[in-house]
PDB file of C-alpha atoms in Angstrom:
ATOM      1  CA  MET O  21      95.409 132.472  80.286  1.00 50.00           C
ATOM      2  CA  ASN O  22      93.000 132.696  77.347  1.00 66.00           C
ATOM      3  CA  LEU O  23      94.241 132.741  73.782  1.00 74.00           C
ATOM      4  CA  ARG O  24      92.665 136.080  72.869  1.00 76.00           C
ATOM      5  CA  TYR O  25      94.673 137.921  75.522  1.00 71.00           C
ATOM      6  CA  ALA O  26      97.914 136.291  74.313  1.00 74.00           C
ATOM      7  CA  ALA O  27      97.045 136.915  70.637  1.00 81.00           C
ATOM      8  CA  ILE O  28      96.445 140.641  71.229  1.00 80.00           C
ATOM      9  CA  LYS O  29      99.777 140.987  73.005  1.00 78.00           C
ATOM     10  CA  LEU O  30     101.574 139.065  70.241  1.00 83.00           C
ATOM     11  CA  LEU O  31      99.977 141.227  67.527  1.00 87.00           C
ATOM     12  CA  ARG O  32     101.068 144.405  69.292  1.00 85.00           C
ATOM     13  CA  ALA O  33     104.606 143.064  69.593  1.00 83.00           C
ATOM     14  CA  MET O  34     104.744 142.300  65.870  1.00 87.00           C
ATOM     15  CA  ILE O  35     103.427 145.779  64.962  1.00 89.00           C
ATOM     16  CA  THR O  36     106.046 147.350  67.222  1.00 86.00           C
ATOM     17  CA  LEU O  37     108.826 145.393  65.535  1.00 86.00           C
ATOM     18  CA  TRP O  38     107.572 146.402  62.085  1.00 89.00           C
ATOM     19  CA  LEU O  39     107.531 150.069  63.116  1.00 90.00           C
ATOM     20  CA  VAL O  40     111.068 149.818  64.482  1.00 86.00           C
ATOM     21  CA  VAL O  41     112.375 148.175  61.298  1.00 85.00           C
ATOM     22  CA  THR O  42     110.678 150.803  59.123  1.00 88.00           C
ATOM     23  CA  PHE O  43     111.832 153.748  61.231  1.00 88.00           C
ATOM     24  CA  VAL O  44     115.451 152.604  61.356  1.00 85.00           C
ATOM     25  CA  PHE O  45     115.530 151.906  57.617  1.00 85.00           C
ATOM     26  CA  VAL O  46     114.142 155.314  56.665  1.00 85.00           C
ATOM     27  CA  VAL O  47     116.252 157.310  59.121  1.00 84.00           C
ATOM     28  CA  LEU O  48     119.490 155.660  58.041  1.00 80.00           C
ATOM     29  CA  ARG O  49     118.706 156.216  54.365  1.00 80.00           C
ATOM     30  CA  ILE O  50     117.883 159.911  54.691  1.00 79.00           C
ATOM     31  CA  THR O  51     120.924 160.811  56.814  1.00 74.00           C
ATOM     32  CA  GLY O  52     123.415 160.630  53.958  1.00 71.00           C
ATOM     33  CA  ASP O  53     125.164 158.525  51.363  1.00 72.00           C
ATOM     34  CA  PRO O  54     127.316 155.736  52.915  1.00 75.00           C
ATOM     35  CA  THR O  55     129.740 155.894  49.992  1.00 73.00           C
ATOM     36  CA  GLN O  56     130.809 159.358  51.171  1.00 73.00           C
ATOM     37  CA  GLN O  57     132.070 157.799  54.396  1.00 69.00           C
ATOM     38  CA  LEU O  58     133.337 154.449  53.180  1.00 70.00           C
ATOM     39  CA  LEU O  59     135.095 155.483  49.962  1.00 72.00           C
ATOM     40  CA  PRO O  60     138.046 157.892  49.556  1.00 72.00           C
ATOM     41  CA  ASP O  61     137.223 161.496  48.709  1.00 70.00           C
ATOM     42  CA  ASP O  62     139.310 161.435  45.524  1.00 71.00           C
ATOM     43  CA  ILE O  63     137.586 158.397  44.028  1.00 75.00           C
ATOM     44  CA  GLY O  64     135.952 158.798  40.616  1.00 73.00           C
ATOM     45  CA  PRO O  65     132.168 159.221  40.270  1.00 77.00           C
ATOM     46  CA  GLU O  66     131.864 156.099  38.121  1.00 79.00           C
ATOM     47  CA  ILE O  67     133.406 153.953  40.865  1.00 79.00           C
ATOM     48  CA  ARG O  68     131.162 155.561  43.447  1.00 77.00           C
ATOM     49  CA  GLU O  69     128.112 154.772  41.292  1.00 80.00           C
ATOM     50  CA  TYR O  70     129.332 151.215  40.872  1.00 79.00           C
ATOM     51  CA  TYR O  71     129.318 150.683  44.628  1.00 76.00           C
ATOM     52  CA  ARG O  72     125.965 152.410  44.993  1.00 77.00           C
ATOM     53  CA  ALA O  73     124.531 149.955  42.462  1.00 80.00           C
ATOM     54  CA  ALA O  74     126.271 146.992  44.103  1.00 77.00           C
ATOM     55  CA  TRP O  75     124.818 147.940  47.506  1.00 76.00           C
ATOM     56  CA  GLY O  76     121.370 148.650  46.068  1.00 78.00           C
ATOM     57  CA  LEU O  77     121.489 152.346  46.977  1.00 77.00           C
ATOM     58  CA  ASP O  78     120.678 153.501  43.429  1.00 78.00           C
ATOM     59  CA  ARG O  79     117.118 152.166  43.587  1.00 81.00           C
ATOM     60  CA  PRO O  80     114.108 154.203  44.803  1.00 83.00           C
ATOM     61  CA  LEU O  81     113.627 154.253  48.561  1.00 83.00           C
ATOM     62  CA  TRP O  82     110.397 152.265  48.456  1.00 85.00           C
ATOM     63  CA  GLU O  83     112.044 149.528  46.390  1.00 85.00           C
ATOM     64  CA  GLN O  84     115.025 149.378  48.755  1.00 85.00           C
ATOM     65  CA  TYR O  85     112.602 149.041  51.663  1.00 87.00           C
ATOM     66  CA  LEU O  86     110.584 146.225  50.112  1.00 89.00           C
ATOM     67  CA  ARG O  87     113.715 144.287  49.188  1.00 86.00           C
ATOM     68  CA  TYR O  88     115.179 144.797  52.645  1.00 85.00           C
ATOM     69  CA  PHE O  89     111.962 143.834  54.442  1.00 85.00           C
ATOM     70  CA  GLN O  90     111.498 140.674  52.394  1.00 85.00           C
ATOM     71  CA  ALA O  91     115.100 139.639  53.053  1.00 84.00           C
ATOM     72  CA  ALA O  92     114.849 140.485  56.772  1.00 83.00           C
ATOM     73  CA  LEU O  93     111.846 138.180  57.139  1.00 82.00           C
ATOM     74  CA  GLN O  94     114.169 135.372  55.982  1.00 82.00           C
ATOM     75  CA  GLY O  95     116.934 136.385  58.401  1.00 79.00           C
ATOM     76  CA  ASP O  96     119.039 138.133  55.761  1.00 81.00           C
ATOM     77  CA  PHE O  97     120.111 141.643  56.841  1.00 82.00           C
ATOM     78  CA  GLY O  98     122.360 142.280  53.882  1.00 82.00           C
ATOM     79  CA  ILE O  99     126.106 142.479  53.350  1.00 84.00           C
ATOM     80  CA  SER O 100     128.423 144.598  55.468  1.00 84.00           C
ATOM     81  CA  PHE O 101     129.695 147.493  53.372  1.00 80.00           C
ATOM     82  CA  ARG O 102     132.971 147.562  55.297  1.00 80.00           C
ATOM     83  CA  ASN O 103     133.804 143.834  55.512  1.00 80.00           C
ATOM     84  CA  ASN O 104     131.852 142.466  52.517  1.00 81.00           C
ATOM     85  CA  GLU O 105     130.485 139.673  54.718  1.00 85.00           C
ATOM     86  CA  PRO O 106     126.905 138.836  55.713  1.00 86.00           C
ATOM     87  CA  ALA O 107     125.868 141.286  58.408  1.00 86.00           C
ATOM     88  CA  ILE O 108     124.111 138.614  60.445  1.00 88.00           C
ATOM     89  CA  ASP O 109     127.315 136.552  60.639  1.00 88.00           C
ATOM     90  CA  LEU O 110     129.323 139.507  61.967  1.00 89.00           C
ATOM     91  CA  ILE O 111     126.621 140.265  64.526  1.00 88.00           C
ATOM     92  CA  TRP O 112     126.317 136.681  65.747  1.00 90.00           C
ATOM     93  CA  GLN O 113     130.070 136.556  66.301  1.00 88.00           C
ATOM     94  CA  ARG O 114     129.623 139.278  68.933  1.00 88.00           C
ATOM     95  CA  VAL O 115     126.343 138.083  70.475  1.00 86.00           C
ATOM     96  CA  PRO O 116     127.834 135.442  72.856  1.00 88.00           C
ATOM     97  CA  LYS O 117     130.083 138.032  74.493  1.00 89.00           C
ATOM     98  CA  THR O 118     127.219 140.489  74.948  1.00 87.00           C
ATOM     99  CA  LEU O 119     124.999 137.718  76.316  1.00 85.00           C
ATOM    100  CA  GLU O 120     127.734 136.701  78.727  1.00 87.00           C
ATOM    101  CA  LEU O 121     127.948 140.239  80.046  1.00 88.00           C
ATOM    102  CA  GLY O 122     124.183 140.796  80.024  1.00 84.00           C
ATOM    103  CA  LEU O 123     123.209 137.551  81.771  1.00 85.00           C
ATOM    104  CA  ALA O 124     125.874 138.005  84.454  1.00 88.00           C
ATOM    105  CA  THR O 125     124.548 141.518  85.023  1.00 88.00           C
ATOM    106  CA  PHE O 126     120.938 140.315  85.076  1.00 85.00           C
ATOM    107  CA  PHE O 127     121.458 137.647  87.718  1.00 88.00           C
ATOM    108  CA  CYS O 128     123.665 139.909  89.826  1.00 89.00           C
ATOM    109  CA  SER O 129     120.972 142.597  89.686  1.00 87.00           C
ATOM    110  CA  LEU O 130     118.307 140.130  90.837  1.00 87.00           C
ATOM    111  CA  ALA O 131     120.500 138.666  93.569  1.00 89.00           C
ATOM    112  CA  LEU O 132     121.230 142.139  94.907  1.00 89.00           C
ATOM    113  CA  GLY O 133     118.103 144.152  94.153  1.00 88.00           C
ATOM    114  CA  ILE O 134     115.307 141.837  95.344  1.00 88.00           C
ATOM    115  CA  PRO O 135     116.737 140.991  98.804  1.00 89.00           C
ATOM    116  CA  LEU O 136     117.655 144.646  99.410  1.00 90.00           C
ATOM    117  CA  GLY O 137     114.162 145.790  98.442  1.00 88.00           C
ATOM    118  CA  VAL O 138     112.523 143.214 100.701  1.00 87.00           C
ATOM    119  CA  LEU O 139     114.782 144.075 103.643  1.00 88.00           C
ATOM    120  CA  ALA O 140     114.146 147.802 103.142  1.00 88.00           C
ATOM    121  CA  ALA O 141     110.386 147.198 103.281  1.00 86.00           C
ATOM    122  CA  VAL O 142     110.530 144.911 106.307  1.00 85.00           C
ATOM    123  CA  TRP O 143     112.710 147.354 108.261  1.00 87.00           C
ATOM    124  CA  ARG O 144     111.042 150.500 106.983  1.00 86.00           C
ATOM    125  CA  ASP O 145     112.579 153.817 108.110  1.00 84.00           C
ATOM    126  CA  SER O 146     115.543 152.006 109.651  1.00 88.00           C
ATOM    127  CA  TRP O 147     119.191 152.432 108.671  1.00 89.00           C
ATOM    128  CA  VAL O 148     118.772 149.406 106.366  1.00 86.00           C
ATOM    129  CA  ASP O 149     115.976 151.184 104.509  1.00 87.00           C
ATOM    130  CA  ARG O 150     117.884 154.456 104.227  1.00 90.00           C
ATOM    131  CA  LEU O 151     121.066 152.729 103.081  1.00 90.00           C
ATOM    132  CA  THR O 152     119.184 150.683 100.467  1.00 87.00           C
ATOM    133  CA  MET O 153     117.362 153.688  99.048  1.00 88.00           C
ATOM    134  CA  SER O 154     120.615 155.662  98.948  1.00 89.00           C
ATOM    135  CA  PHE O 155     122.149 152.839  96.928  1.00 87.00           C
ATOM    136  CA  ALA O 156     119.104 152.774  94.626  1.00 86.00           C
ATOM    137  CA  VAL O 157     119.259 156.516  93.968  1.00 86.00           C
ATOM    138  CA  PHE O 158     122.998 156.308  93.357  1.00 87.00           C
ATOM    139  CA  GLY O 159     122.534 153.362  91.012  1.00 83.00           C
ATOM    140  CA  PHE O 160     120.001 154.818  88.590  1.00 78.00           C
ATOM    141  CA  SER O 161     121.404 158.371  88.820  1.00 82.00           C
ATOM    142  CA  MET O 162     125.035 157.592  88.019  1.00 84.00           C
ATOM    143  CA  PRO O 163     125.794 157.510  84.256  1.00 84.00           C
ATOM    144  CA  ASN O 164     127.330 154.217  83.157  1.00 82.00           C
ATOM    145  CA  PHE O 165     130.259 155.784  81.353  1.00 83.00           C
ATOM    146  CA  PHE O 166     131.207 157.948  84.361  1.00 88.00           C
ATOM    147  CA  LEU O 167     130.966 155.074  86.849  1.00 88.00           C
ATOM    148  CA  GLY O 168     133.011 152.885  84.512  1.00 88.00           C
ATOM    149  CA  ILE O 169     135.767 155.486  84.264  1.00 90.00           C
ATOM    150  CA  LEU O 170     135.846 155.867  88.058  1.00 91.00           C
ATOM    151  CA  LEU O 171     136.189 152.103  88.488  1.00 91.00           C
ATOM    152  CA  ILE O 172     139.037 151.987  85.961  1.00 92.00           C
ATOM    153  CA  LEU O 173     140.853 154.794  87.774  1.00 92.00           C
ATOM    154  CA  LEU O 174     140.437 153.095  91.159  1.00 90.00           C
ATOM    155  CA  PHE O 175     140.859 149.371  90.511  1.00 90.00           C
ATOM    156  CA  ALA O 176     142.994 149.318  87.353  1.00 89.00           C
ATOM    157  CA  LEU O 177     145.248 152.361  87.595  1.00 89.00           C
ATOM    158  CA  ASN O 178     145.576 152.963  91.351  1.00 89.00           C
ATOM    159  CA  LEU O 179     145.075 149.588  93.034  1.00 87.00           C
ATOM    160  CA  ARG O 180     146.088 147.530  89.979  1.00 87.00           C
ATOM    161  CA  VAL O 181     143.910 144.567  90.991  1.00 89.00           C
ATOM    162  CA  LEU O 182     141.718 144.358  87.865  1.00 88.00           C
ATOM    163  CA  PRO O 183     142.381 144.752  84.121  1.00 89.00           C
ATOM    164  CA  SER O 184     141.152 148.042  82.697  1.00 85.00           C
ATOM    165  CA  SER O 185     139.720 146.570  79.492  1.00 84.00           C
ATOM    166  CA  GLY O 186     139.495 143.508  77.290  1.00 83.00           C
ATOM    167  CA  TYR O 187     137.947 140.067  77.490  1.00 85.00           C
ATOM    168  CA  GLY O 188     139.081 136.605  78.501  1.00 80.00           C
ATOM    169  CA  THR O 189     138.981 135.994  82.274  1.00 84.00           C
ATOM    170  CA  TRP O 190     136.519 136.524  85.101  1.00 86.00           C
ATOM    171  CA  GLN O 191     138.563 139.522  86.229  1.00 88.00           C
ATOM    172  CA  HIS O 192     137.681 141.275  82.979  1.00 89.00           C
ATOM    173  CA  MET O 193     133.973 140.914  83.824  1.00 89.00           C
ATOM    174  CA  VAL O 194     134.026 142.401  87.322  1.00 91.00           C
ATOM    175  CA  MET O 195     133.964 146.108  86.489  1.00 92.00           C
ATOM    176  CA  PRO O 196     131.627 145.926  83.445  1.00 91.00           C
ATOM    177  CA  VAL O 197     129.127 143.782  85.365  1.00 91.00           C
ATOM    178  CA  PHE O 198     129.266 146.048  88.418  1.00 91.00           C
ATOM    179  CA  THR O 199     128.817 149.131  86.228  1.00 89.00           C
ATOM    180  CA  LEU O 200     125.683 147.734  84.576  1.00 87.00           C
ATOM    181  CA  ALA O 201     124.275 145.923  87.629  1.00 88.00           C
ATOM    182  CA  THR O 202     124.402 148.991  89.865  1.00 88.00           C
ATOM    183  CA  ALA O 203     121.699 150.797  87.907  1.00 83.00           C
ATOM    184  CA  PHE O 204     119.417 147.791  87.417  1.00 85.00           C
ATOM    185  CA  ALA O 205     119.797 146.524  90.994  1.00 87.00           C
ATOM    186  CA  GLY O 206     118.889 149.978  92.304  1.00 86.00           C
ATOM    187  CA  ALA O 207     115.732 150.111  90.200  1.00 84.00           C
ATOM    188  CA  ILE O 208     114.730 146.566  91.195  1.00 87.00           C
ATOM    189  CA  ALA O 209     115.317 147.336  94.891  1.00 88.00           C
ATOM    190  CA  ARG O 210     113.163 150.454  94.694  1.00 86.00           C
ATOM    191  CA  PHE O 211     110.252 148.728  92.966  1.00 85.00           C
ATOM    192  CA  THR O 212     110.502 145.707  95.269  1.00 87.00           C
ATOM    193  CA  ARG O 213     110.379 147.926  98.348  1.00 88.00           C
ATOM    194  CA  SER O 214     107.309 149.829  97.100  1.00 86.00           C
ATOM    195  CA  ALA O 215     105.448 146.630  96.201  1.00 85.00           C
ATOM    196  CA  MET O 216     106.314 144.951  99.492  1.00 85.00           C
ATOM    197  CA  LEU O 217     105.209 147.958 101.567  1.00 85.00           C
ATOM    198  CA  GLU O 218     101.802 147.855  99.911  1.00 83.00           C
ATOM    199  CA  VAL O 219     101.409 144.116 100.474  1.00 82.00           C
ATOM    200  CA  LEU O 220     102.652 144.157 104.083  1.00 78.00           C
ATOM    201  CA  SER O 221      99.818 146.523 105.013  1.00 78.00           C
ATOM    202  CA  ARG O 222      97.076 144.173 103.745  1.00 76.00           C
ATOM    203  CA  ASP O 223      94.648 142.384 106.049  1.00 73.00           C
ATOM    204  CA  TYR O 224      95.787 138.901 105.069  1.00 70.00           C
ATOM    205  CA  MET O 225      99.282 139.715 106.328  1.00 70.00           C
ATOM    206  CA  ARG O 226      97.861 140.494 109.771  1.00 70.00           C
ATOM    207  CA  THR O 227      95.907 137.257 109.545  1.00 74.00           C
ATOM    208  CA  ALA O 228      99.091 135.310 108.769  1.00 69.00           C
ATOM    209  CA  GLU O 229     100.790 136.931 111.758  1.00 68.00           C
ATOM    210  CA  ALA O 230      97.830 136.109 114.025  1.00 72.00           C
ATOM    211  CA  GLU O 231      97.974 132.483 112.918  1.00 70.00           C
ATOM    212  CA  GLY O 232     101.545 132.296 114.198  1.00 70.00           C
ATOM    213  CA  ALA O 233     103.398 132.172 110.896  1.00 68.00           C
ATOM    214  CA  SER O 234     107.101 132.890 111.251  1.00 72.00           C
ATOM    215  CA  ARG O 235     108.433 136.215 110.055  1.00 70.00           C
ATOM    216  CA  PHE O 236     110.345 134.481 107.266  1.00 69.00           C
ATOM    217  CA  ARG O 237     107.170 132.709 106.095  1.00 74.00           C
ATOM    218  CA  GLN O 238     105.140 135.918 106.282  1.00 73.00           C
ATOM    219  CA  VAL O 239     107.623 137.801 104.131  1.00 75.00           C
ATOM    220  CA  TRP O 240     108.675 135.214 101.543  1.00 75.00           C
ATOM    221  CA  TRP O 241     105.651 132.898 101.421  1.00 70.00           C
ATOM    222  CA  HIS O 242     102.745 135.348 101.763  1.00 68.00           C
ATOM    223  CA  ALA O 243     104.006 138.845 100.962  1.00 76.00           C
ATOM    224  CA  PHE O 244     106.576 138.478  98.215  1.00 75.00           C
ATOM    225  CA  PRO O 245     104.471 136.364  95.775  1.00 74.00           C
ATOM    226  CA  ASN O 246     101.712 138.982  95.996  1.00 74.00           C
ATOM    227  CA  ALA O 247     104.231 141.749  95.342  1.00 75.00           C
ATOM    228  CA  ALA O 248     105.677 139.943  92.342  1.00 75.00           C
ATOM    229  CA  ILE O 249     103.786 141.748  89.545  1.00 72.00           C
ATOM    230  CA  PRO O 250     105.531 145.153  89.818  1.00 72.00           C
ATOM    231  CA  VAL O 251     108.824 143.326  90.302  1.00 76.00           C
ATOM    232  CA  VAL O 252     108.210 141.210  87.195  1.00 73.00           C
ATOM    233  CA  THR O 253     107.571 144.425  85.268  1.00 72.00           C
ATOM    234  CA  ILE O 254     110.856 146.103  86.143  1.00 73.00           C
ATOM    235  CA  VAL O 255     112.766 142.828  85.752  1.00 73.00           C
ATOM    236  CA  GLY O 256     111.353 142.378  82.238  1.00 69.00           C
ATOM    237  CA  PHE O 257     112.214 145.934  81.265  1.00 68.00           C
ATOM    238  CA  SER O 258     115.688 145.490  82.742  1.00 69.00           C
ATOM    239  CA  LEU O 259     116.304 142.336  80.729  1.00 68.00           C
ATOM    240  CA  GLY O 260     115.514 144.159  77.511  1.00 62.00           C
ATOM    241  CA  GLY O 261     117.315 147.343  78.498  1.00 66.00           C
ATOM    242  CA  MET O 262     120.564 145.603  79.374  1.00 69.00           C
ATOM    243  CA  ILE O 263     121.322 144.968  75.711  1.00 66.00           C
ATOM    244  CA  GLY O 264     120.926 148.650  74.931  1.00 65.00           C
ATOM    245  CA  GLY O 265     122.763 149.711  78.079  1.00 69.00           C
ATOM    246  CA  ALA O 266     125.695 147.508  77.175  1.00 75.00           C
ATOM    247  CA  VAL O 267     126.559 149.785  74.229  1.00 77.00           C
ATOM    248  CA  VAL O 268     128.173 152.401  76.463  1.00 80.00           C
ATOM    249  CA  THR O 269     129.703 149.941  78.909  1.00 85.00           C
ATOM    250  CA  GLU O 270     131.258 147.808  76.181  1.00 86.00           C
ATOM    251  CA  ASN O 271     132.966 150.845  74.713  1.00 85.00           C
ATOM    252  CA  VAL O 272     134.271 152.052  78.086  1.00 87.00           C
ATOM    253  CA  PHE O 273     135.816 148.670  78.870  1.00 89.00           C
ATOM    254  CA  ALA O 274     136.665 147.663  75.272  1.00 86.00           C
ATOM    255  CA  TRP O 275     134.399 144.634  75.608  1.00 87.00           C
ATOM    256  CA  PRO O 276     134.190 142.928  72.180  1.00 88.00           C
ATOM    257  CA  GLY O 277     130.415 142.669  72.053  1.00 87.00           C
ATOM    258  CA  VAL O 278     127.519 143.883  69.960  1.00 87.00           C
ATOM    259  CA  GLY O 279     127.556 147.345  71.512  1.00 83.00           C
ATOM    260  CA  ARG O 280     131.091 148.050  70.429  1.00 85.00           C
ATOM    261  CA  LEU O 281     130.324 146.736  66.932  1.00 88.00           C
ATOM    262  CA  LEU O 282     127.325 149.079  66.754  1.00 86.00           C
ATOM    263  CA  THR O 283     129.439 152.114  67.638  1.00 84.00           C
ATOM    264  CA  SER O 284     132.069 151.370  65.001  1.00 84.00           C
ATOM    265  CA  SER O 285     129.402 150.591  62.389  1.00 84.00           C
ATOM    266  CA  VAL O 286     127.616 153.894  63.007  1.00 82.00           C
ATOM    267  CA  ALA O 287     130.919 155.732  62.551  1.00 79.00           C
ATOM    268  CA  ASP O 288     131.543 153.814  59.289  1.00 78.00           C
ATOM    269  CA  ARG O 289     127.940 154.223  58.056  1.00 79.00           C
ATOM    270  CA  ASP O 290     127.755 150.453  57.659  1.00 82.00           C
ATOM    271  CA  LEU O 291     123.979 150.382  57.271  1.00 83.00           C
ATOM    272  CA  SER O 292     123.479 146.618  57.202  1.00 85.00           C
ATOM    273  CA  ILE O 293     125.270 146.131  60.520  1.00 88.00           C
ATOM    274  CA  VAL O 294     123.492 149.042  62.202  1.00 87.00           C
ATOM    275  CA  GLN O 295     120.072 147.899  61.008  1.00 86.00           C
ATOM    276  CA  GLY O 296     120.710 144.318  62.071  1.00 87.00           C
ATOM    277  CA  ILE O 297     121.843 145.299  65.567  1.00 87.00           C
ATOM    278  CA  VAL O 298     118.975 147.728  66.123  1.00 85.00           C
ATOM    279  CA  VAL O 299     116.465 145.108  64.993  1.00 85.00           C
ATOM    280  CA  MET O 300     118.086 142.539  67.305  1.00 83.00           C
ATOM    281  CA  VAL O 301     117.878 144.940  70.269  1.00 81.00           C
ATOM    282  CA  ALA O 302     114.265 145.724  69.384  1.00 82.00           C
ATOM    283  CA  ILE O 303     113.398 142.025  69.234  1.00 82.00           C
ATOM    284  CA  THR O 304     115.005 141.529  72.640  1.00 79.00           C
ATOM    285  CA  MET O 305     113.114 144.394  74.262  1.00 78.00           C
ATOM    286  CA  VAL O 306     109.781 143.630  72.598  1.00 81.00           C
ATOM    287  CA  THR O 307     110.081 139.959  73.550  1.00 80.00           C
ATOM    288  CA  ALA O 308     110.903 140.904  77.141  1.00 75.00           C
ATOM    289  CA  ASN O 309     107.880 143.208  77.296  1.00 75.00           C
ATOM    290  CA  LEU O 310     105.680 140.522  75.733  1.00 77.00           C
ATOM    291  CA  LEU O 311     106.793 138.004  78.340  1.00 76.00           C
ATOM    292  CA  VAL O 312     106.054 140.561  81.058  1.00 72.00           C
ATOM    293  CA  ASP O 313     102.529 141.071  79.715  1.00 71.00           C
ATOM    294  CA  LEU O 314     101.939 137.324  79.541  1.00 72.00           C
ATOM    295  CA  ALA O 315     103.320 136.946  83.059  1.00 67.00           C
ATOM    296  CA  TYR O 316     100.847 139.629  84.160  1.00 64.00           C
ATOM    297  CA  GLY O 317      97.994 137.571  82.803  1.00 61.00           C
ATOM    298  CA  TRP O 318      99.297 134.449  84.492  1.00 64.00           C
ATOM    299  CA  LEU O 319     100.097 135.999  87.878  1.00 57.00           C
ATOM    300  CA  ASP O 320      97.015 138.194  88.142  1.00 58.00           C
ATOM    301  CA  PRO O 321      93.895 137.250  86.125  1.00 57.00           C
ATOM    302  CA  ARG O 322      92.381 140.648  87.024  1.00 55.00           C
ATOM    303  CA  VAL O 323      94.364 142.252  84.177  1.00 54.00           C
ATOM    304  CA  ARG O 324      92.060 140.527  81.704  1.00 51.00           C
ATOM    305  CA  VAL O 325      88.288 140.173  81.842  1.00 48.00           C
ATOM    306  CA  GLY O 326      86.595 137.948  79.299  1.00 45.00           C
ATOM    307  CA  GLY O 327      89.627 137.945  77.029  1.00 46.00           C
ATOM    308  CA  ARG O 328      89.978 141.726  77.150  1.00 47.00           C
ATOM    309  CA  GLU O 329      92.502 143.699  79.153  1.00 44.00           C
ATOM    310  CA  ARG O 330      91.328 145.807  81.980  1.00 42.00           C
ATOM    311  CA  SER O 331      92.881 149.218  82.151  1.00 39.00           C
ATOM    312  CA  ARG O 332      95.803 149.368  84.494  1.00 41.00           C
TER     313      ARG O 332
END
């Protein structure tokens, strides 16, 4: 992979992050005064102005932005208005729990979605194919919060085999992981099936069959590597989207992660926490997309010609 291709992708990722930081900063500042939410209604105006000055809200918007941007480049996202602690410290306390949930969901989605997609393509129009596609449609059509509530009603309240909420044991992870993995596994299965169907119809697959290659070798050695690019795309998007998707799931199951912190911080108008979490999610998604683009260039050199991307 040539350096120009990688440099263009990296530059685009950095511009995207800058736009996200700017957009979030401006939107949060123009939606109201945080002191109205955080301070009692009967507090005196001089005390309110004191806190506005302490939090830097009395300065012009452009000055607030420059100060925030310079600090963010050094990893400083400000002080939490609610807890009076560094926002980055409060966020990092929740990150391991969100990563635990997200990585478990990611690997479960891969382990379920890829084999189902391959089997659906190999046995096209069979009951395996129809069952897999029904699962895929169910997965990405069912809202996370609704599926989570159904699981709580069934397994926690009726069957009483799993805890309804909280964190601590593997039992607490079962329903949140299943809720998140259902949607991502369905999408992965669908894309895998489509990519495999296209590859299985190619001439070199008939050549491999004529040479006496086993069915297993035809599918996993010849077909699947050539179908990997669309699969890599949806897997990369899924990896980034899981952090954002965890916001709803963490609140349904009272999972003490970043998503639940984001919800409470939005309600409290704790700008430093909200900005830090949104920037972290943006970095995750932009990085995932960047890795997908670089994987494109590595898996299929046709996406770049002489250091320039070909249109896809």
